[in-house]
Amino acid sequence: MDCPEPSGTETLNDQDGGTKRHRSSRTAGKRSGRHFLSDWFSEDKKCSSKGEDEFAVKEKLLLSKLIEANLNNTGVSGNSGNSELQKNAIPGFGQLKVRHSNPLQDNGMEMNRVEVTTQMLEDNAGLINSRTLLLTDIPPYTSLPAILSRIGGGPLQRIDLLKRHNWETLSEPHSWNQPIDWQQSVLKLQFDSHENAIIFYEHSRTNAFIVNGCHLLTLWMPDKCTPDPEKKGQDEIDKEILNLMAEPENARRVLVLKQPVPNKKRTAGRKHFSYPDPLANYSSDFDIEEVVGDFSRFGKIVEVTPVISRKLCFGIQFFDIVSAMDAKHNIEGDVEDQDELKLEIARKYGGWYVWYGKDPTDKPILA
Amino acid sequence: MDEIPNLPLRHPLQYQTQKKLNYNDPDKTIYEKANFYVDNKYQIVNMLGKGSYGTVCSAVNLKSKGNPSLAIKKVCNIFNKEVLLKRAIRELKLMAFFKGHKNIINLVDLDIVYIKPYDGLYCFQELVEYDLAKVIHSSVQFSEYHIQCFTYQILCGLKYIHSADVIHRDLKPGNILVTSQGVLKICDFGLARGINEKFMKFTHRPPEITHYVATRWYRAPELILSRKNYGKPVDMWAVGCILGELYGRRPLFVGDNQIHQVSEICKVIGNPPRKVALGYESAAAWDFFCNSRPKFLKKDWSSLFPHANPHARELLSKLVCWDSSARLTVELSLESPFFSKVRSIDEEPVAREPFDFSFEWRVGSIEGLKEYLHDQVELFRDQMRETPRKI
């Protein structure tokens, strides 16, 4: 078990980067990739028989399946038997296809990756048109806001922390400023569209995507990875959410709250520069812990930001857009069957203007 | 460049000749107002600022989806002044080294132009709406949470910088950019430098380090009064000044000159203890503190900032203090109870290794430095386009 996962990522990168740039190095990278992926599976058997570190094995298996699926979507696999896949190959990879007609053709015989992938595609909507990406290899001391500040392409419907070994959503409540154990977790990003996910995905494959000096690994993921019988209507709900993310509602995960400050003098248009009054421009009755407590009722919070405004202003970024929508409607009073606590919050923030703020990931890629 | 006619052409000069031939390069565009010569995927919008170091313009990238805005900083005069050339290399290397931290400005691309009058190093960075000076000195509404968050973010950025054994040396509100969402980003590494001994040249005399750094109002007293070596505490003094400015909404110590600056400091924190004053080992310090000048007594921070959190006042007194060895380090400042409500350990990463500044003495001549700069620009550009490989 010589640290198999990092080298696994190397294989993947080798295949992509290699095929993109150097024809000569392509073969070498591919060969090692082959070895590596088969090693994973054989190791899987070995390890489970010994009963060693089951989580690590599960994680590797999951990751390898995903890597396989990602590779498969490079739009090749003449032996996949899935014409759909060939036609709609993931565009990030589609460009590869144009340059190198069949970069992975030799890999087909090595292992039955088609089965793995098609199974994934049957179980789920698949990776085609997926708007979900998985970030892994995240080093310790990396905050969610730090990661999200480095992401671009478009707004996110939601983010989730998943258990690294089975991709189940972490059930423990997330407290916004508690550290995250990245040894045990991966980050799922659900974009608003496949197109925007591609924009970020392509950027994430370059060295320009660096968080605190480290490059994180990004993989495509099916929009739904575990069929959940309780969430049968999820497709319809998602559709509705996506509609609300578009004009005119422009729903976002971020909610901005503003409260006018009474008796505040206008400073614009003054003839001579003078420093602002330290007391008049300072609100002493704003309690961040109370705000976090109140808004946590609507869902998990990523962070609360001090917004720059002449009014007292702050922003709350939720994990899930539904939390922001819920909180907004609640404060605006257009929800019917509310519980007492939420009614109380609605009363408390009645004097505040509420609207959706900009998602930190809703920015174009610079270079 | 005129002084070295007989030297064989090194590649930056060759590059220059090449570029001269391509003066009408169809891939480049000229913005006369600021003497900018950039790739034509960029459209210059307007000039944001001009200083001794160079010019900053805002631009849009027409070729990238969504036409993102960015700031282009052109560092000028680098090819005829060795100091400025070194400064440009330092800035480039530090920005590349610190890339990816949320509280440090993000360098996106670089270019180097040799044709006059457009010559210089072009740094392409993310464009940020405000700087902290604008935010503090306008009627932006603050809460304690705003001040906690702002100071905390400065400290997080500075912890990353100090962990690489780099001192910024020019921290001030004008060099801290602020997004409309309240994210702070430290910028301008023109005066920063590495201090890790591993990369110092072995000499008998201590490494030369200039004392004329930092904008006067944020300059630590040891920079003004002593000729001895200084270090990370000079940045912590500046953080203290900024914290005071966040509460007072005006700079804490506004000196018109060096001496006036010291007396402004004395008016607030009193005269230095005798031991500190003697420790400066300078005639200036001796004159200032041992002559018949008026003695000042320490003022109470609570009278200056009655609305400030007591923890903030305590932090302030431990940052804005004479004795640099007693000044809080960035790590200890982060431990202050003032940040208990905003702190998250995950926001406080450290750099993976100390910053290697050995080029400062390894590369000698101005020609060597030019070549080095050229290589560094190419290296950065290649790295950004490359797919990373993991070990």
PDB file of N, CA and C in Angstrom, chain A residues 13-14 137 141-143 145 150 176-177 179-180 199 205-208 210 212-213 215 261 264 267 275-276 278-279 281-283 288-289 304-311 313 364-367, chain B residues 61 64-65 68-69 100-102 106 108 126 136 138-146 149 160 179-182 247 249-251 307 341 343-347 349 383-384 386-390:
ATOM      1  N   ASN A  13      -3.733  12.109 -14.617  1.00  0.00           N
ATOM      2  CA  ASN A  13      -3.218  13.351 -15.174  1.00  0.00           C
ATOM      3  C   ASN A  13      -2.308  13.080 -16.361  1.00  0.00           C
ATOM      4  N   ASP A  14      -1.540  12.023 -16.195  1.00  0.00           N
ATOM      5  CA  ASP A  14      -0.640  11.675 -17.284  1.00  0.00           C
ATOM      6  C   ASP A  14      -1.401  11.428 -18.562  1.00  0.00           C
ATOM      7  N   ASP A 137      -8.400  14.997  -2.691  1.00  0.00           N
ATOM      8  CA  ASP A 137      -6.995  15.345  -2.433  1.00  0.00           C
ATOM      9  C   ASP A 137      -6.869  16.695  -1.757  1.00  0.00           C
ATOM     10  N   TYR A 141      -6.182  21.885   6.831  1.00  0.00           N
ATOM     11  CA  TYR A 141      -6.165  23.347   6.949  1.00  0.00           C
ATOM     12  C   TYR A 141      -6.600  24.010   5.644  1.00  0.00           C
ATOM     13  N   THR A 142      -7.653  23.503   5.054  1.00  0.00           N
ATOM     14  CA  THR A 142      -8.235  24.153   3.884  1.00  0.00           C
ATOM     15  C   THR A 142      -9.703  24.421   4.215  1.00  0.00           C
ATOM     16  N   SER A 143     -10.096  25.672   4.186  1.00  0.00           N
ATOM     17  CA  SER A 143     -11.482  25.994   4.536  1.00  0.00           C
ATOM     18  C   SER A 143     -12.357  25.951   3.301  1.00  0.00           C
ATOM     19  N   PRO A 145     -14.586  28.285   2.418  1.00  0.00           N
ATOM     20  CA  PRO A 145     -14.510  29.561   1.692  1.00  0.00           C
ATOM     21  C   PRO A 145     -13.235  29.688   0.860  1.00  0.00           C
ATOM     22  N   ARG A 150     -11.657  29.951  -5.034  1.00  0.00           N
ATOM     23  CA  ARG A 150     -10.807  29.602  -6.164  1.00  0.00           C
ATOM     24  C   ARG A 150     -11.585  28.942  -7.296  1.00  0.00           C
ATOM     25  N   TRP A 176     -20.008  26.137  11.062  1.00  0.00           N
ATOM     26  CA  TRP A 176     -19.332  26.917  10.020  1.00  0.00           C
ATOM     27  C   TRP A 176     -17.871  27.210  10.280  1.00  0.00           C
ATOM     28  N   ASN A 177     -17.429  27.274  11.548  1.00  0.00           N
ATOM     29  CA  ASN A 177     -15.996  27.524  11.695  1.00  0.00           C
ATOM     30  C   ASN A 177     -15.246  26.394  12.385  1.00  0.00           C
ATOM     31  N   PRO A 179     -13.049  22.948  11.978  1.00  0.00           N
ATOM     32  CA  PRO A 179     -12.211  22.369  10.913  1.00  0.00           C
ATOM     33  C   PRO A 179     -12.844  21.125  10.299  1.00  0.00           C
ATOM     34  N   ILE A 180     -12.514  20.888   9.037  1.00  0.00           N
ATOM     35  CA  ILE A 180     -13.033  19.725   8.328  1.00  0.00           C
ATOM     36  C   ILE A 180     -11.927  18.689   8.233  1.00  0.00           C
ATOM     37  N   ILE A 199     -16.678  24.588 -17.692  1.00  0.00           N
ATOM     38  CA  ILE A 199     -15.761  25.734 -17.622  1.00  0.00           C
ATOM     39  C   ILE A 199     -14.828  25.571 -16.437  1.00  0.00           C
ATOM     40  N   ARG A 205      -8.075  21.563 -14.367  1.00  0.00           N
ATOM     41  CA  ARG A 205      -7.066  20.622 -14.829  1.00  0.00           C
ATOM     42  C   ARG A 205      -5.696  21.279 -15.008  1.00  0.00           C
ATOM     43  N   THR A 206      -5.648  22.591 -14.872  1.00  0.00           N
ATOM     44  CA  THR A 206      -4.367  23.275 -15.047  1.00  0.00           C
ATOM     45  C   THR A 206      -3.791  23.662 -13.690  1.00  0.00           C
ATOM     46  N   ASN A 207      -2.535  24.028 -13.722  1.00  0.00           N
ATOM     47  CA  ASN A 207      -1.854  24.475 -12.512  1.00  0.00           C
ATOM     48  C   ASN A 207      -2.387  25.787 -11.985  1.00  0.00           C
ATOM     49  N   ALA A 208      -3.187  26.472 -12.777  1.00  0.00           N
ATOM     50  CA  ALA A 208      -3.725  27.745 -12.323  1.00  0.00           C
ATOM     51  C   ALA A 208      -4.727  27.534 -11.187  1.00  0.00           C
ATOM     52  N   ILE A 210      -5.076  26.444  -7.901  1.00  0.00           N
ATOM     53  CA  ILE A 210      -4.234  26.170  -6.741  1.00  0.00           C
ATOM     54  C   ILE A 210      -4.959  26.692  -5.510  1.00  0.00           C
ATOM     55  N   ASN A 212      -4.125  27.333  -1.610  1.00  0.00           N
ATOM     56  CA  ASN A 212      -3.049  27.367  -0.611  1.00  0.00           C
ATOM     57  C   ASN A 212      -1.816  26.592  -1.072  1.00  0.00           C
ATOM     58  N   GLY A 213      -1.447  26.767  -2.309  1.00  0.00           N
ATOM     59  CA  GLY A 213      -0.238  26.119  -2.803  1.00  0.00           C
ATOM     60  C   GLY A 213      -0.421  24.680  -3.254  1.00  0.00           C
ATOM     61  N   HIS A 215      -2.601  21.761  -5.606  1.00  0.00           N
ATOM     62  CA  HIS A 215      -3.573  21.504  -6.659  1.00  0.00           C
ATOM     63  C   HIS A 215      -4.541  20.426  -6.162  1.00  0.00           C
ATOM     64  N   VAL A 261     -29.338  52.451   8.411  1.00  0.00           N
ATOM     65  CA  VAL A 261     -28.919  53.045   9.682  1.00  0.00           C
ATOM     66  C   VAL A 261     -29.628  54.388   9.811  1.00  0.00           C
ATOM     67  N   LYS A 264     -28.202  58.586   9.380  1.00  0.00           N
ATOM     68  CA  LYS A 264     -26.849  58.579   8.818  1.00  0.00           C
ATOM     69  C   LYS A 264     -26.717  59.707   7.805  1.00  0.00           C
ATOM     70  N   THR A 267     -22.390  61.451   2.901  1.00  0.00           N
ATOM     71  CA  THR A 267     -21.066  62.059   2.801  1.00  0.00           C
ATOM     72  C   THR A 267     -20.714  62.381   1.361  1.00  0.00           C
ATOM     73  N   TYR A 275     -12.532  62.637   7.592  1.00  0.00           N
ATOM     74  CA  TYR A 275     -12.651  61.240   7.978  1.00  0.00           C
ATOM     75  C   TYR A 275     -14.054  60.979   8.523  1.00  0.00           C
ATOM     76  N   PRO A 276     -14.574  59.770   8.292  1.00  0.00           N
ATOM     77  CA  PRO A 276     -15.925  59.483   8.782  1.00  0.00           C
ATOM     78  C   PRO A 276     -15.968  59.405  10.311  1.00  0.00           C
ATOM     79  N   PRO A 278     -16.315  57.823  13.654  1.00  0.00           N
ATOM     80  CA  PRO A 278     -16.160  56.416  14.054  1.00  0.00           C
ATOM     81  C   PRO A 278     -17.390  55.841  14.762  1.00  0.00           C
ATOM     82  N   LEU A 279     -18.135  56.674  15.445  1.00  0.00           N
ATOM     83  CA  LEU A 279     -19.286  56.147  16.183  1.00  0.00           C
ATOM     84  C   LEU A 279     -20.537  56.082  15.308  1.00  0.00           C
ATOM     85  N   ASN A 281     -20.723  55.583  12.208  1.00  0.00           N
ATOM     86  CA  ASN A 281     -20.622  54.536  11.194  1.00  0.00           C
ATOM     87  C   ASN A 281     -20.315  53.168  11.806  1.00  0.00           C
ATOM     88  N   TYR A 282     -20.708  53.024  13.057  1.00  0.00           N
ATOM     89  CA  TYR A 282     -20.426  51.768  13.762  1.00  0.00           C
ATOM     90  C   TYR A 282     -21.707  51.292  14.433  1.00  0.00           C
ATOM     91  N   SER A 283     -22.119  50.065  14.106  1.00  0.00           N
ATOM     92  CA  SER A 283     -23.304  49.492  14.755  1.00  0.00           C
ATOM     93  C   SER A 283     -22.834  48.577  15.875  1.00  0.00           C
ATOM     94  N   ILE A 288     -23.026  38.418  15.797  1.00  0.00           N
ATOM     95  CA  ILE A 288     -22.812  37.403  14.788  1.00  0.00           C
ATOM     96  C   ILE A 288     -23.284  36.018  15.252  1.00  0.00           C
ATOM     97  N   GLU A 289     -23.085  35.705  16.522  1.00  0.00           N
ATOM     98  CA  GLU A 289     -23.480  34.372  17.000  1.00  0.00           C
ATOM     99  C   GLU A 289     -24.990  34.197  16.933  1.00  0.00           C
ATOM    100  N   VAL A 304     -20.360  33.498   7.082  1.00  0.00           N
ATOM    101  CA  VAL A 304     -21.072  34.775   7.143  1.00  0.00           C
ATOM    102  C   VAL A 304     -20.042  35.838   6.799  1.00  0.00           C
ATOM    103  N   THR A 305     -20.364  36.696   5.828  1.00  0.00           N
ATOM    104  CA  THR A 305     -19.367  37.670   5.368  1.00  0.00           C
ATOM    105  C   THR A 305     -19.780  39.095   5.736  1.00  0.00           C
ATOM    106  N   PRO A 306     -18.788  39.932   6.049  1.00  0.00           N
ATOM    107  CA  PRO A 306     -19.066  41.345   6.333  1.00  0.00           C
ATOM    108  C   PRO A 306     -19.143  42.118   5.016  1.00  0.00           C
ATOM    109  N   VAL A 307     -20.326  42.411   4.554  1.00  0.00           N
ATOM    110  CA  VAL A 307     -20.486  43.044   3.242  1.00  0.00           C
ATOM    111  C   VAL A 307     -20.195  44.546   3.352  1.00  0.00           C
ATOM    112  N   ILE A 308     -19.594  45.097   2.287  1.00  0.00           N
ATOM    113  CA  ILE A 308     -19.236  46.519   2.257  1.00  0.00           C
ATOM    114  C   ILE A 308     -20.445  47.321   1.786  1.00  0.00           C
ATOM    115  N   SER A 309     -20.974  48.148   2.665  1.00  0.00           N
ATOM    116  CA  SER A 309     -22.159  48.930   2.321  1.00  0.00           C
ATOM    117  C   SER A 309     -22.293  50.100   3.296  1.00  0.00           C
ATOM    118  N   ARG A 310     -23.024  51.121   2.862  1.00  0.00           N
ATOM    119  CA  ARG A 310     -23.288  52.242   3.776  1.00  0.00           C
ATOM    120  C   ARG A 310     -24.318  51.837   4.822  1.00  0.00           C
ATOM    121  N   LYS A 311     -25.062  50.793   4.509  1.00  0.00           N
ATOM    122  CA  LYS A 311     -26.014  50.269   5.500  1.00  0.00           C
ATOM    123  C   LYS A 311     -25.342  49.128   6.247  1.00  0.00           C
ATOM    124  N   CYS A 313     -24.699  45.629   6.865  1.00  0.00           N
ATOM    125  CA  CYS A 313     -24.912  44.622   5.836  1.00  0.00           C
ATOM    126  C   CYS A 313     -24.044  43.393   6.053  1.00  0.00           C
ATOM    127  N   PRO A 364     -16.269  34.521 -13.956  1.00  0.00           N
ATOM    128  CA  PRO A 364     -15.572  33.875 -15.072  1.00  0.00           C
ATOM    129  C   PRO A 364     -14.141  33.503 -14.692  1.00  0.00           C
ATOM    130  N   ILE A 365     -13.597  32.547 -15.419  1.00  0.00           N
ATOM    131  CA  ILE A 365     -12.193  32.192 -15.222  1.00  0.00           C
ATOM    132  C   ILE A 365     -11.346  33.295 -15.852  1.00  0.00           C
ATOM    133  N   LEU A 366     -10.354  33.766 -15.123  1.00  0.00           N
ATOM    134  CA  LEU A 366      -9.644  34.970 -15.562  1.00  0.00           C
ATOM    135  C   LEU A 366      -8.786  34.786 -16.810  1.00  0.00           C
ATOM    136  N   ALA A 367      -7.978  33.751 -16.822  1.00  0.00           N
ATOM    137  CA  ALA A 367      -7.017  33.652 -17.930  1.00  0.00           C
ATOM    138  C   ALA A 367      -7.543  32.778 -19.060  1.00  0.00           C
TER     139      ALA A 367
ATOM    140  N   ASN B  61     -10.800  40.652 -20.350  1.00  0.00           N
ATOM    141  CA  ASN B  61     -10.271  39.606 -21.221  1.00  0.00           C
ATOM    142  C   ASN B  61     -11.376  39.215 -22.195  1.00  0.00           C
ATOM    143  N   SER B  64     -11.895  35.200 -22.961  1.00  0.00           N
ATOM    144  CA  SER B  64     -12.320  34.233 -21.951  1.00  0.00           C
ATOM    145  C   SER B  64     -13.823  34.383 -21.749  1.00  0.00           C
ATOM    146  N   LYS B  65     -14.502  33.261 -21.528  1.00  0.00           N
ATOM    147  CA  LYS B  65     -15.966  33.299 -21.449  1.00  0.00           C
ATOM    148  C   LYS B  65     -16.424  34.186 -20.286  1.00  0.00           C
ATOM    149  N   PRO B  68     -14.079  38.348 -18.285  1.00  0.00           N
ATOM    150  CA  PRO B  68     -13.722  38.756 -16.932  1.00  0.00           C
ATOM    151  C   PRO B  68     -12.883  40.028 -16.892  1.00  0.00           C
ATOM    152  N   SER B  69     -13.097  40.806 -15.843  1.00  0.00           N
ATOM    153  CA  SER B  69     -12.282  42.003 -15.616  1.00  0.00           C
ATOM    154  C   SER B  69     -11.032  41.605 -14.861  1.00  0.00           C
ATOM    155  N   GLY B 100      -2.920  31.446  -4.629  1.00  0.00           N
ATOM    156  CA  GLY B 100      -3.873  30.441  -4.157  1.00  0.00           C
ATOM    157  C   GLY B 100      -4.365  30.649  -2.744  1.00  0.00           C
ATOM    158  N   HIS B 101      -3.801  31.629  -2.022  1.00  0.00           N
ATOM    159  CA  HIS B 101      -4.341  31.920  -0.688  1.00  0.00           C
ATOM    160  C   HIS B 101      -5.453  32.948  -0.827  1.00  0.00           C
ATOM    161  N   LYS B 102      -6.523  32.698  -0.108  1.00  0.00           N
ATOM    162  CA  LYS B 102      -7.710  33.535  -0.240  1.00  0.00           C
ATOM    163  C   LYS B 102      -7.430  34.997   0.111  1.00  0.00           C
ATOM    164  N   ASN B 106      -4.339  37.371  -6.329  1.00  0.00           N
ATOM    165  CA  ASN B 106      -4.077  36.220  -7.188  1.00  0.00           C
ATOM    166  C   ASN B 106      -3.481  36.651  -8.531  1.00  0.00           C
ATOM    167  N   VAL B 108      -2.465  36.065 -12.229  1.00  0.00           N
ATOM    168  CA  VAL B 108      -3.055  35.208 -13.247  1.00  0.00           C
ATOM    169  C   VAL B 108      -2.111  34.990 -14.429  1.00  0.00           C
ATOM    170  N   GLU B 126      -6.269  39.489 -10.421  1.00  0.00           N
ATOM    171  CA  GLU B 126      -7.709  39.641 -10.264  1.00  0.00           C
ATOM    172  C   GLU B 126      -8.010  41.100  -9.912  1.00  0.00           C
ATOM    173  N   ILE B 136     -12.315  52.248   4.889  1.00  0.00           N
ATOM    174  CA  ILE B 136     -12.246  52.860   6.226  1.00  0.00           C
ATOM    175  C   ILE B 136     -12.616  54.337   6.168  1.00  0.00           C
ATOM    176  N   SER B 138     -14.507  56.000   4.094  1.00  0.00           N
ATOM    177  CA  SER B 138     -15.809  56.402   3.568  1.00  0.00           C
ATOM    178  C   SER B 138     -16.840  55.980   4.601  1.00  0.00           C
ATOM    179  N   SER B 139     -18.101  56.247   4.315  1.00  0.00           N
ATOM    180  CA  SER B 139     -19.094  56.007   5.357  1.00  0.00           C
ATOM    181  C   SER B 139     -19.641  54.580   5.327  1.00  0.00           C
ATOM    182  N   VAL B 140     -18.789  53.624   5.025  1.00  0.00           N
ATOM    183  CA  VAL B 140     -19.195  52.220   5.100  1.00  0.00           C
ATOM    184  C   VAL B 140     -19.530  51.894   6.556  1.00  0.00           C
ATOM    185  N   GLN B 141     -20.675  51.236   6.735  1.00  0.00           N
ATOM    186  CA  GLN B 141     -21.101  50.908   8.088  1.00  0.00           C
ATOM    187  C   GLN B 141     -20.329  49.698   8.604  1.00  0.00           C
ATOM    188  N   PHE B 142     -19.712  49.843   9.759  1.00  0.00           N
ATOM    189  CA  PHE B 142     -18.984  48.737  10.373  1.00  0.00           C
ATOM    190  C   PHE B 142     -19.784  48.186  11.550  1.00  0.00           C
ATOM    191  N   SER B 143     -19.539  46.925  11.839  1.00  0.00           N
ATOM    192  CA  SER B 143     -19.979  46.349  13.106  1.00  0.00           C
ATOM    193  C   SER B 143     -18.727  45.734  13.700  1.00  0.00           C
ATOM    194  N   GLU B 144     -18.835  45.267  14.928  1.00  0.00           N
ATOM    195  CA  GLU B 144     -17.681  44.584  15.510  1.00  0.00           C
ATOM    196  C   GLU B 144     -17.279  43.411  14.617  1.00  0.00           C
ATOM    197  N   TYR B 145     -18.286  42.748  14.050  1.00  0.00           N
ATOM    198  CA  TYR B 145     -17.998  41.597  13.190  1.00  0.00           C
ATOM    199  C   TYR B 145     -17.163  42.015  11.971  1.00  0.00           C
ATOM    200  N   HIS B 146     -17.477  43.181  11.396  1.00  0.00           N
ATOM    201  CA  HIS B 146     -16.681  43.667  10.265  1.00  0.00           C
ATOM    202  C   HIS B 146     -15.216  43.811  10.689  1.00  0.00           C
ATOM    203  N   CYS B 149     -13.572  40.432  11.374  1.00  0.00           N
ATOM    204  CA  CYS B 149     -13.332  39.694  10.136  1.00  0.00           C
ATOM    205  C   CYS B 149     -12.186  40.299   9.336  1.00  0.00           C
ATOM    206  N   TYR B 160       0.386  33.265   6.522  1.00  0.00           N
ATOM    207  CA  TYR B 160       0.884  32.504   5.367  1.00  0.00           C
ATOM    208  C   TYR B 160       2.207  33.102   4.878  1.00  0.00           C
ATOM    209  N   THR B 179     -13.043  43.007  -1.477  1.00  0.00           N
ATOM    210  CA  THR B 179     -14.143  42.763  -2.414  1.00  0.00           C
ATOM    211  C   THR B 179     -15.436  43.277  -1.787  1.00  0.00           C
ATOM    212  N   SER B 180     -16.447  43.451  -2.608  1.00  0.00           N
ATOM    213  CA  SER B 180     -17.709  43.964  -2.076  1.00  0.00           C
ATOM    214  C   SER B 180     -18.312  42.989  -1.068  1.00  0.00           C
ATOM    215  N   GLN B 181     -17.898  41.726  -1.144  1.00  0.00           N
ATOM    216  CA  GLN B 181     -18.400  40.746  -0.191  1.00  0.00           C
ATOM    217  C   GLN B 181     -17.563  40.691   1.091  1.00  0.00           C
ATOM    218  N   GLY B 182     -16.585  41.597   1.191  1.00  0.00           N
ATOM    219  CA  GLY B 182     -15.816  41.670   2.432  1.00  0.00           C
ATOM    220  C   GLY B 182     -14.658  40.693   2.533  1.00  0.00           C
ATOM    221  N   TYR B 247     -11.104  51.092  14.013  1.00  0.00           N
ATOM    222  CA  TYR B 247     -11.980  51.654  15.052  1.00  0.00           C
ATOM    223  C   TYR B 247     -12.064  53.173  14.970  1.00  0.00           C
ATOM    224  N   ARG B 249     -11.338  55.173  12.380  1.00  0.00           N
ATOM    225  CA  ARG B 249     -11.685  55.636  11.035  1.00  0.00           C
ATOM    226  C   ARG B 249     -10.734  56.704  10.504  1.00  0.00           C
ATOM    227  N   ARG B 250      -9.559  56.811  11.089  1.00  0.00           N
ATOM    228  CA  ARG B 250      -8.507  57.671  10.566  1.00  0.00           C
ATOM    229  C   ARG B 250      -7.185  57.055  10.999  1.00  0.00           C
ATOM    230  N   PRO B 251      -6.095  57.346  10.260  1.00  0.00           N
ATOM    231  CA  PRO B 251      -4.819  56.736  10.639  1.00  0.00           C
ATOM    232  C   PRO B 251      -4.451  57.066  12.087  1.00  0.00           C
ATOM    233  N   HIS B 307     -15.618  52.672  22.004  1.00  0.00           N
ATOM    234  CA  HIS B 307     -16.571  51.685  21.487  1.00  0.00           C
ATOM    235  C   HIS B 307     -15.921  50.347  21.173  1.00  0.00           C
ATOM    236  N   LYS B 341     -14.984  34.510  17.935  1.00  0.00           N
ATOM    237  CA  LYS B 341     -16.251  34.289  17.222  1.00  0.00           C
ATOM    238  C   LYS B 341     -16.079  34.111  15.716  1.00  0.00           C
ATOM    239  N   ARG B 343     -13.003  32.901  14.270  1.00  0.00           N
ATOM    240  CA  ARG B 343     -11.844  32.094  13.939  1.00  0.00           C
ATOM    241  C   ARG B 343     -12.219  30.705  13.421  1.00  0.00           C
ATOM    242  N   SER B 344     -11.468  30.224  12.428  1.00  0.00           N
ATOM    243  CA  SER B 344     -11.577  28.843  11.995  1.00  0.00           C
ATOM    244  C   SER B 344     -10.163  28.387  11.654  1.00  0.00           C
ATOM    245  N   ILE B 345      -9.724  27.321  12.298  1.00  0.00           N
ATOM    246  CA  ILE B 345      -8.343  26.854  12.110  1.00  0.00           C
ATOM    247  C   ILE B 345      -8.056  26.607  10.626  1.00  0.00           C
ATOM    248  N   ASP B 346      -9.099  26.180   9.892  1.00  0.00           N
ATOM    249  CA  ASP B 346      -8.908  25.887   8.468  1.00  0.00           C
ATOM    250  C   ASP B 346      -8.573  27.121   7.630  1.00  0.00           C
ATOM    251  N   GLU B 347      -8.834  28.310   8.194  1.00  0.00           N
ATOM    252  CA  GLU B 347      -8.492  29.536   7.462  1.00  0.00           C
ATOM    253  C   GLU B 347      -7.034  29.931   7.680  1.00  0.00           C
ATOM    254  N   PRO B 349      -3.840  28.315   7.092  1.00  0.00           N
ATOM    255  CA  PRO B 349      -2.785  27.418   6.598  1.00  0.00           C
ATOM    256  C   PRO B 349      -1.421  28.099   6.619  1.00  0.00           C
ATOM    257  N   GLN B 383       3.867  27.107 -16.403  1.00  0.00           N
ATOM    258  CA  GLN B 383       3.250  26.393 -15.280  1.00  0.00           C
ATOM    259  C   GLN B 383       1.741  26.555 -15.273  1.00  0.00           C
ATOM    260  N   MET B 384       1.283  27.750 -15.560  1.00  0.00           N
ATOM    261  CA  MET B 384      -0.150  28.008 -15.482  1.00  0.00           C
ATOM    262  C   MET B 384      -0.926  27.239 -16.546  1.00  0.00           C
ATOM    263  N   GLU B 386       0.041  24.336 -17.784  1.00  0.00           N
ATOM    264  CA  GLU B 386       0.335  22.921 -17.663  1.00  0.00           C
ATOM    265  C   GLU B 386      -0.675  22.187 -16.788  1.00  0.00           C
ATOM    266  N   THR B 387      -0.836  20.918 -17.074  1.00  0.00           N
ATOM    267  CA  THR B 387      -1.601  20.070 -16.171  1.00  0.00           C
ATOM    268  C   THR B 387      -0.641  19.569 -15.109  1.00  0.00           C
ATOM    269  N   PRO B 388      -1.017  19.712 -13.850  1.00  0.00           N
ATOM    270  CA  PRO B 388      -0.066  19.339 -12.811  1.00  0.00           C
ATOM    271  C   PRO B 388       0.183  17.834 -12.751  1.00  0.00           C
ATOM    272  N   ARG B 389       1.361  17.489 -12.341  1.00  0.00           N
ATOM    273  CA  ARG B 389       1.704  16.096 -12.103  1.00  0.00           C
ATOM    274  C   ARG B 389       1.969  15.942 -10.629  1.00  0.00           C
ATOM    275  N   LYS B 390       1.440  14.878 -10.094  1.00  0.00           N
ATOM    276  CA  LYS B 390       1.667  14.669  -8.658  1.00  0.00           C
ATOM    277  C   LYS B 390       2.792  13.670  -8.476  1.00  0.00           C
TER     278      LYS B 390
END
